Coordinates of C-alpha atoms and ligand atoms in Angstrom, one line a residue:
X1 CA 0.0 0.0 0.0
X2 CA 1.3 3.4 -0.9
X3 CA 0.8 6.1 1.8
X4 CA 2.5 8.9 -0.2
X5 CA 0.5 11.6 -1.9
X6 CA 1.5 12.1 -5.6
X7 CA 2.7 15.4 -7.0
X8 CA -0.8 16.6 -8.2
X9 CA -2.1 16.1 -4.7
X10 CA 0.8 17.9 -3.1
X11 CA 0.2 20.8 -5.5
X12 CA -3.4 20.9 -4.3
X13 CA -2.2 21.0 -0.7
X14 CA 0.3 23.7 -1.4
X15 CA -2.3 25.9 -3.1
X16 CA -4.6 25.5 -0.1
X17 CA -1.8 26.1 2.4
X18 CA -0.8 29.3 0.6
X19 CA -4.4 30.5 0.4
X20 CA -4.9 29.9 4.1
X21 CA -1.6 31.7 5.0
X22 CA -3.0 34.8 3.2
X23 CA -6.7 34.5 4.1
X24 CA -7.2 33.2 7.6
X25 CA -8.8 35.9 9.7
X26 CA -6.5 38.3 11.5
X27 CA -4.9 36.7 14.6
X28 CA -5.9 33.1 13.5
X29 CA -2.7 32.8 11.5
X30 CA -0.7 33.1 14.7
X31 CA -2.8 30.7 16.7
X32 CA -4.7 33.5 18.5
X33 CA -8.3 32.4 17.9
X34 CA -10.6 35.1 19.1
X35 CA -14.1 33.6 19.4
X36 CA -16.5 36.4 19.5
X37 CA -20.0 36.2 21.0
X38 CA -23.5 36.9 19.9
X39 CA -24.1 39.0 16.7
X40 CA -20.4 39.6 16.3
X41 CA -19.7 35.9 16.2
X42 CA -22.4 35.4 13.6
X43 CA -21.0 38.1 11.4
X44 CA -17.5 36.8 11.8
X45 CA -18.6 33.3 10.7
X46 CA -20.7 34.7 7.8
X47 CA -17.6 36.7 6.7
X48 CA -15.4 33.6 6.9
X49 CA -18.0 31.6 4.9
X50 CA -17.9 34.3 2.2
X51 CA -14.1 34.4 2.2
X52 CA -14.0 30.6 1.6
X53 CA -16.6 31.0 -1.2
X54 CA -14.7 33.8 -2.9
X55 CA -11.5 31.8 -2.7
X56 CA -13.2 28.7 -4.2
X57 CA -12.8 26.7 -1.0
X58 CA -16.4 26.6 0.4
X59 CA -17.5 23.3 -1.3
X60 CA -14.4 21.5 -2.6
X61 CA -16.4 18.3 -2.9
X62 CA -19.2 19.8 -5.0
X63 CA -19.3 19.1 -8.7
X64 CA -17.8 21.8 -10.8
X65 CA -21.1 22.4 -12.6
X66 CA -22.6 23.5 -9.2
X67 CA -19.7 25.8 -8.4
X68 CA -17.5 23.3 -6.5
X69 CA -14.0 22.1 -7.3
X70 CA -15.1 18.5 -8.0
X71 CA -12.3 17.5 -5.7
X72 CA -11.4 13.8 -5.5
X73 CA -11.8 12.0 -2.2
X74 CA -8.1 12.2 -1.7
X75 CA -8.2 16.0 -2.2
X76 CA -11.1 16.2 0.2
X77 CA -9.0 14.4 2.7
X78 CA -6.1 16.8 2.2
X79 CA -8.6 19.7 2.5
X80 CA -9.7 18.4 6.0
X81 CA -6.1 17.8 7.0
X82 CA -5.1 21.3 6.1
X83 CA -8.1 23.0 7.6
X84 CA -7.4 21.2 10.9
X85 CA -3.7 21.9 10.8
X86 CA -4.4 25.7 10.3
X87 CA -7.1 25.6 13.1
X88 CA -9.4 27.4 10.6
X89 CA -12.7 28.7 11.9
X90 CA -15.8 26.4 11.3
X91 CA -18.2 26.9 8.4
X92 CA -21.5 28.4 9.6
X93 CA -23.2 26.8 6.6
X94 CA -21.8 23.3 7.4
X95 CA -25.2 21.6 7.2
X96 CA -26.0 23.3 3.9
X97 CA -22.7 22.6 2.3
X98 CA -22.0 19.1 3.6
X99 CA -25.5 17.6 3.6
X100 CA -28.3 19.7 2.1
X101 CA -26.6 20.9 -1.1
X102 CA -25.3 17.4 -2.1
X103 CA -28.8 15.9 -1.3
X104 CA -30.5 18.5 -3.5
X105 CA -28.0 17.8 -6.3
X106 CA -28.8 14.1 -5.9
X107 CA -32.5 14.2 -5.3
X108 CA -33.9 17.7 -6.0
X109 CA -35.8 19.0 -9.0
X110 CA -34.0 21.2 -11.6
X111 CA -35.9 24.2 -10.2
X112 CA -34.8 23.4 -6.6
X113 CA -31.2 23.1 -7.7
X114 CA -31.4 26.4 -9.5
X115 CA -33.2 28.2 -6.7
X116 CA -31.2 26.9 -3.7
X117 CA -27.9 25.4 -4.6
X118 CA -25.9 28.6 -5.5
X119 CA -27.1 30.4 -2.3
X120 CA -26.0 27.4 -0.2
X121 CA -22.5 27.5 -1.6
X122 CA -22.1 31.2 -1.3
X123 CA -23.4 31.1 2.3
X124 CA -26.1 33.7 1.4
X125 CA -28.7 31.3 2.8
X126 CA -27.8 29.3 5.9
X127 CA -29.5 25.9 6.5
X128 CA -30.5 23.7 9.4
X129 CA -31.7 20.1 9.6
X130 CA -35.1 19.4 11.2
X131 CA -35.1 15.7 11.8
X132 CA -35.0 15.0 15.6
X133 CA -38.1 15.5 17.8
X134 CA -38.5 15.1 21.6
X135 CA -39.7 11.5 21.0
X136 CA -38.0 10.7 17.7
X137 CA -34.2 10.7 17.5
X138 CA -32.6 7.4 16.6
X139 CA -36.0 6.2 15.6
X140 CA -36.9 9.1 13.3
X141 CA -39.8 7.2 11.8
X142 CA -41.7 7.9 15.1
X143 CA -41.9 11.6 14.2
X144 CA -45.2 13.4 14.8
X145 CA -44.6 16.8 13.0
X146 CA -47.3 16.9 10.3
X147 CA -47.5 18.5 6.9
X148 CA -50.9 18.8 5.3
X149 CA -51.6 19.9 1.7
X150 CA -53.9 23.0 1.5
X151 CA -54.3 24.3 -2.0
X152 CA -50.9 24.7 -3.6
X153 CA -49.1 24.8 -0.3
X154 CA -48.2 22.6 2.7
X155 CA -49.1 23.6 6.3
X156 CA -46.7 22.3 9.0
X157 CA -47.4 21.8 12.7
X158 CA -45.1 20.2 15.3
X159 CA -41.8 20.5 17.1
X160 CA -38.2 19.7 16.3
X161 CA -35.3 19.6 18.8
X162 CA -31.5 19.8 18.9
X163 CA -31.7 21.8 15.6
X164 CA -28.1 23.0 15.2
X165 CA -27.6 26.5 13.6
X166 CA -31.4 27.2 13.5
X167 CA -30.6 30.5 15.2
X168 CA -28.7 31.6 12.1
X169 CA -30.6 29.6 9.5
X170 CA -32.8 31.0 6.7
X171 CA -34.1 27.5 5.6
X172 CA -34.8 24.2 7.2
X173 CA -34.5 20.7 5.6
X174 CA -37.5 19.3 7.4
X175 CA -38.9 15.8 7.7
X176 CA -42.6 15.5 8.4
X177 CA -45.4 13.0 8.4
X178 CA -47.9 13.4 5.5
X179 CA -49.8 10.1 5.8
X180 CA -50.1 7.6 8.7
X181 CA -52.2 4.9 7.0
X182 CA -49.2 2.7 6.2
X183 CA -46.0 1.4 7.8
X184 CA -44.0 3.7 10.1
X185 CA -41.4 4.6 7.6
X186 CA -43.9 5.2 4.8
X187 CA -46.0 8.5 4.6
X188 CA -42.9 10.6 5.5
X189 CA -42.1 13.6 3.3
X190 CA -39.0 15.9 3.1
X191 CA -39.8 19.6 2.7
X192 CA -37.7 22.8 2.3
X193 CA -39.1 25.4 4.7
X194 CA -38.3 29.1 5.0
X195 CA -37.9 29.5 8.8
X196 CA -38.0 33.2 8.8
X197 CA -41.8 33.3 8.9
X198 CA -44.6 33.9 11.4
X199 CA -45.4 30.2 11.9
X200 CA -41.9 29.3 13.1
X201 CA -40.5 30.1 16.5
X202 CA -37.6 28.8 18.5
X203 CA -35.9 28.5 21.9
X204 CA -32.2 28.1 22.2
X205 CA -30.8 25.2 24.3
X206 CA -28.2 26.3 26.8
X207 CA -25.2 23.9 26.9
X208 CA -22.7 23.0 29.5
X209 CA -20.0 24.8 27.4
X210 CA -22.1 28.0 27.9
X211 CA -22.9 28.0 24.1
X212 CA -26.4 27.9 22.6
X213 CA -25.5 25.8 19.5
X214 CA -28.9 24.1 19.0
X215 CA -32.5 24.9 19.5
X216 CA -36.1 23.7 19.9
X217 CA -38.0 24.8 16.8
X218 CA -41.8 25.1 16.8
X219 CA -44.0 24.9 13.6
X220 CA -47.4 26.4 14.2
X221 CA -49.3 26.6 10.8
X222 CA -46.0 27.3 9.1
X223 CA -46.3 27.1 5.3
X224 CA -44.2 26.1 2.3
X225 CA -45.0 25.8 -1.4
X226 CA -45.7 22.5 -3.1
X227 CA -42.6 23.1 -5.2
X228 CA -40.5 22.7 -2.1
X229 CA -41.1 19.0 -1.6
X230 CA -37.9 17.0 -2.2
X231 CA -38.5 13.6 -3.8
X232 CA -42.0 12.2 -3.8
X233 CA -44.7 13.0 -1.3
X234 CA -44.8 10.0 1.2
X235 CA -41.5 8.7 0.0
X236 CA -39.2 11.0 2.0
X237 CA -37.5 8.0 3.7
X238 CA -35.3 7.6 0.7
X239 CA -34.3 11.3 0.8
X240 CA -33.7 11.0 4.6
X241 CA -31.3 8.1 3.9
X242 CA -29.5 10.0 1.1
X243 CA -28.8 12.9 3.5
X244 CA -27.8 10.6 6.3
X245 CA -25.2 8.9 4.1
X246 CA -23.6 12.3 3.5
X247 CA -23.8 13.0 7.2
X248 CA -22.0 9.8 8.1
X249 CA -19.2 10.4 5.6
X250 CA -17.6 13.4 7.3
X251 CA -14.7 12.7 9.7
X252 CA -13.3 14.8 12.5
X253 CA -10.1 12.7 12.9
X254 CA -7.8 15.5 11.7
X255 CA -9.1 18.1 14.2
X256 CA -8.7 15.4 16.9
X257 CA -5.1 14.9 15.8
X258 CA -4.6 18.7 16.1
X259 CA -5.9 18.6 19.7
X260 CA -3.5 15.8 20.4
X261 CA -0.6 17.9 19.1
X262 CA -1.8 20.8 21.2
X263 CA -1.8 18.6 24.3
X264 CA 1.6 17.2 23.4
X265 CA 3.0 20.7 23.1
X266 CA 1.5 21.7 26.5
X267 CA 3.1 18.6 28.1
X268 CA 6.5 19.5 26.6
X269 CA 6.4 23.1 27.8
X270 CA 4.5 23.0 31.2
X271 CA 6.4 22.0 34.3
X272 CA 5.4 20.3 37.5
X273 CA 7.8 20.4 40.5
X274 CA 10.4 21.8 38.1
X275 CA 10.1 18.9 35.5
X276 CA 8.4 19.1 32.1
X277 CA 5.1 17.2 32.3
X278 CA 6.3 14.9 29.5
X279 CA 9.0 13.5 31.8
X280 CA 6.3 12.0 34.1
X281 CA 6.0 8.3 33.2
X282 CA 2.2 8.3 33.7
X283 CA 1.7 11.2 31.3
X284 CA 4.1 9.7 28.7
X285 CA 2.2 6.4 28.8
X286 CA -1.1 8.2 28.2
X287 CA 0.3 10.3 25.4
X288 CA 1.9 7.2 23.8
X289 CA -1.5 5.4 23.9
X290 CA -3.3 8.4 22.3
X291 CA -0.6 8.8 19.7
X292 CA -1.0 5.2 18.6
X293 CA -4.8 5.6 18.5
X294 CA -4.6 8.8 16.4
X295 CA -2.3 7.1 13.9
X296 CA -4.5 4.0 13.7
X297 CA -7.7 6.1 13.3
X298 CA -6.0 8.0 10.4
X299 CA -4.9 4.9 8.7
X300 CA -8.3 3.4 9.0
X301 CA -9.8 6.5 7.6
X302 CA -7.4 6.4 4.6
X303 CA -8.4 2.8 4.0
X304 CA -12.1 3.8 4.0
X305 CA -11.4 6.7 1.6
X306 CA -9.6 4.2 -0.8
X307 CA -12.6 1.9 -0.7
X308 CA -15.0 4.8 -1.3
X309 CA -12.8 5.9 -4.2
X310 CA -13.6 2.6 -5.9
X311 CA -17.4 2.6 -5.3
X312 CA -17.8 6.4 -5.7
X313 CA -20.6 6.7 -3.1
X314 CA -20.5 7.1 0.7
X315 CA -21.0 3.6 2.3
X316 CA -21.2 2.1 5.8
X317 CA -17.5 2.6 6.4
X318 CA -18.2 6.2 7.4
X319 CA -19.8 4.8 10.6
X320 CA -16.4 3.2 11.5
X321 CA -14.7 6.6 11.2
X322 CA -17.5 8.1 13.4
X323 CA -17.3 5.5 16.1
X324 CA -13.5 5.6 16.3
X325 CA -13.2 9.4 16.1
X326 CA -16.0 10.1 18.7
X327 CA -14.5 7.7 21.3
X328 CA -11.0 8.9 20.7
X329 CA -12.1 12.5 21.1
X330 CA -13.8 11.7 24.4
X331 CA -10.8 9.8 25.7
X332 CA -8.3 12.4 24.5
X333 CA -10.1 15.3 26.1
X334 CA -10.5 13.3 29.4
X335 CA -6.7 12.8 29.5
X336 CA -6.3 16.5 28.7
X337 CA -8.6 17.4 31.7
X338 CA -6.5 15.1 34.0
X339 CA -3.2 16.6 32.8
X340 CA -4.4 20.3 32.8
X341 CA -5.9 19.7 36.3
X342 CA -7.5 22.6 38.1
X343 CA -6.3 25.1 35.5
X344 CA -9.1 23.8 33.3
X345 CA -11.6 25.8 35.4
X346 CA -10.0 29.0 34.2
X347 CA -11.7 28.3 30.9
X348 CA -10.5 30.7 28.1
X349 CA -8.1 32.3 30.5
X350 CA -6.5 28.9 31.1
X351 CA -4.2 26.8 29.0
X352 CA -4.8 26.5 25.3
X353 CA -7.4 29.4 25.4
X354 CA -9.9 26.9 26.9
X355 CA -10.1 24.9 23.6
X356 CA -9.4 21.5 25.2
X357 CA -12.0 22.3 28.0
X358 CA -14.6 23.2 25.3
X359 CA -13.7 20.1 23.3
X360 CA -14.1 17.9 26.4
X361 CA -17.6 19.1 27.0
X362 CA -18.4 18.9 23.3
X363 CA -17.1 15.3 23.0
X364 CA -20.2 13.9 24.7
X365 CA -22.5 15.5 22.2
X366 CA -20.3 14.3 19.2
X367 CA -21.0 10.7 20.2
X368 CA -24.8 11.4 19.9
X369 CA -24.9 13.8 16.9
X370 CA -25.5 12.3 13.4
X371 CA -26.7 9.0 15.0
X372 CA -25.3 7.8 18.4
X373 CA -22.3 5.4 18.7
X374 CA -24.8 2.5 19.3
X375 CA -26.6 3.3 16.0
X376 CA -23.2 3.5 14.2
X377 CA -22.3 0.1 15.7
X378 CA -25.6 -1.4 14.4
X379 CA -24.7 -0.1 10.9
X380 CA -21.2 -1.6 11.1
X381 CA -22.6 -4.9 12.5
X382 CA -25.3 -5.2 9.8
X383 CA -23.7 -3.6 6.7
X384 CA -20.0 -4.2 7.2
X385 CA -19.9 -7.4 9.1
X386 CA -23.1 -8.9 7.7
X387 CA -24.6 -9.7 11.1
X388 CA -28.4 -10.2 11.3
X389 CA -30.6 -7.1 11.6
X390 CA -31.8 -6.2 15.0
X391 CA -35.6 -5.4 15.1
X392 CA -35.1 -2.0 16.6
X393 CA -32.5 -0.8 14.2
X394 CA -34.7 -1.7 11.2
X395 CA -37.0 1.1 12.3
X396 CA -34.2 3.7 12.7
X397 CA -33.5 6.4 10.1
X398 CA -29.9 6.4 11.1
X399 CA -29.4 2.9 9.7
Ligands
FAD401 C1 -24.4 18.2 19.2 C2 -25.6 17.7 18.6 C3 -26.1 18.2 17.4 C4 -27.3 17.8 16.9 N1 -27.8 18.4 15.8 C5 -29.0 18.0 15.2 C6 -29.6 18.7 14.1 O1 -29.0 19.7 13.6 N2 -30.7 18.3 13.6 C7 -31.4 17.2 14.1 O2 -32.4 16.8 13.6 N3 -30.9 16.5 15.2 C8 -29.7 16.9 15.8 N4 -29.2 16.3 16.9 C9 -30.0 15.2 17.5 C10 -29.4 13.8 17.3 O3 -29.5 13.4 15.9 C11 -30.2 12.8 18.2 O4 -29.9 13.3 19.5 C12 -29.7 11.4 18.0 O5 -30.1 10.9 16.8 C13 -30.2 10.5 19.2 O6 -31.6 10.7 19.4 P1 -32.2 10.9 20.8 O7 -31.5 12.0 21.5 O8 -33.7 11.0 20.7 O9 -31.8 9.6 21.7 P2 -32.6 8.2 21.6 O10 -32.8 7.8 20.1 O11 -33.8 8.2 22.4 O12 -31.5 7.2 22.2 C14 -31.4 7.0 23.6 C15 -30.3 5.9 23.8 O13 -30.8 4.6 23.2 C16 -29.9 4.1 22.3 N5 -30.6 3.5 21.2 C17 -31.7 4.0 20.5 N6 -32.0 3.2 19.5 C18 -31.2 2.1 19.5 C19 -31.0 1.0 18.7 N7 -31.8 0.7 17.6 N8 -30.0 0.1 19.0 C20 -29.1 0.4 20.0 N9 -29.2 1.5 20.8 C21 -30.2 2.3 20.6 C22 -29.1 5.3 21.9 O14 -27.8 5.0 21.4 C23 -29.0 6.2 23.1 O15 -28.0 5.7 24.0 C24 -28.0 16.7 17.5 C25 -27.5 16.1 18.6 C26 -26.4 16.6 19.2 C27 -25.9 15.9 20.5

């Protein structure tokens, strides 16, 4: 197996590295990552989204005909490596660019592609994903939000929860029940809904990290036009699965590696009782264990990318990356909390500008988002290892 990148790929990496060196927001180039709050934070993230778009780096994986770079899977891997290495700010339209846009390209009408896809890429319209409900998460087919046809529009009533980015979003990719006469996963429809309307309201959910990254979203006679149905009425399950496949194919392993390198640097430079932390045998053992797991997770990801290059579509291997990365992230940040000790409580005034502390708290949610670790294990069991289906998982949208 050849682990080297060829010249063409290295040229892609150089181009991105040079662009990042010139275009990362002020301060971020030197590792000073000022995270603003409230409206300022939103504006900062919108500006960064626009900068990426103007530079042609917003949707590298999108086909060229839709304004992307048509980047190969290997180039997409290099893109993730470099963005993590540069500690670049996150994309505010991550749901639009990684999940909704590719789903519309695959399953939308020509009119939907023309209307929505360019504004997703440019970040002019931010998207959120309205799947989960208070009683429907892993088992999304239990959803109770309803959409009813009235004239040439659909009227929506119900509640979604854990809706990330809804506070910034203009549009929601919504799953609703349109018919309950058949089996549970039948009679489900996917709709594109403008959430800046009277019938939509929301409450932010306050997290342990002090952020309000997701929301409860209420639909109270909200409306959308019949043109905004994706796929066929009552056959939204197929569209739900298409979007979920894109959702499972993103990995965070490179930002986890960056966190590991930050922790390593901290242990090299911080002293306890006059000795660098890294000289402590217990710390060294933990770091060695994490180092081996980071390298193994990367190699496993590269193998999955190679397999996907052959099939051309996201497959169940993405679930392996998700399980490995989420557990590693949680273990890594737990070690970091041990090593940093009471200084963690200083938050952004503490070591590493509080990034490891933030990541520690966030790591518990990562295990749940995009389908929990249990659901990913079901996918691996059934679709990678060929084990028999478990009754419960047959009902789950995540599988
Ligand atoms: C950070 C974060 C961001 C999120 N963003 C969004 C978003 O933008 N949009 C959105 O729609 N949702 C979002 N979610 C919601 C997320 O998709 C759900 O929380 C997740 O699917 C689990 O659903 P649940 O919380 O209802 O838990 P449940 O489904 O009730 O699960 C409870 C427990 O039972 C286990 N379990 C359930 N079914 C099975 C099974 N078949 N086999 C084995 N174990 C099982 C689960 O693993 C879990 O441990 C987000 C969640 C988080 C944490």
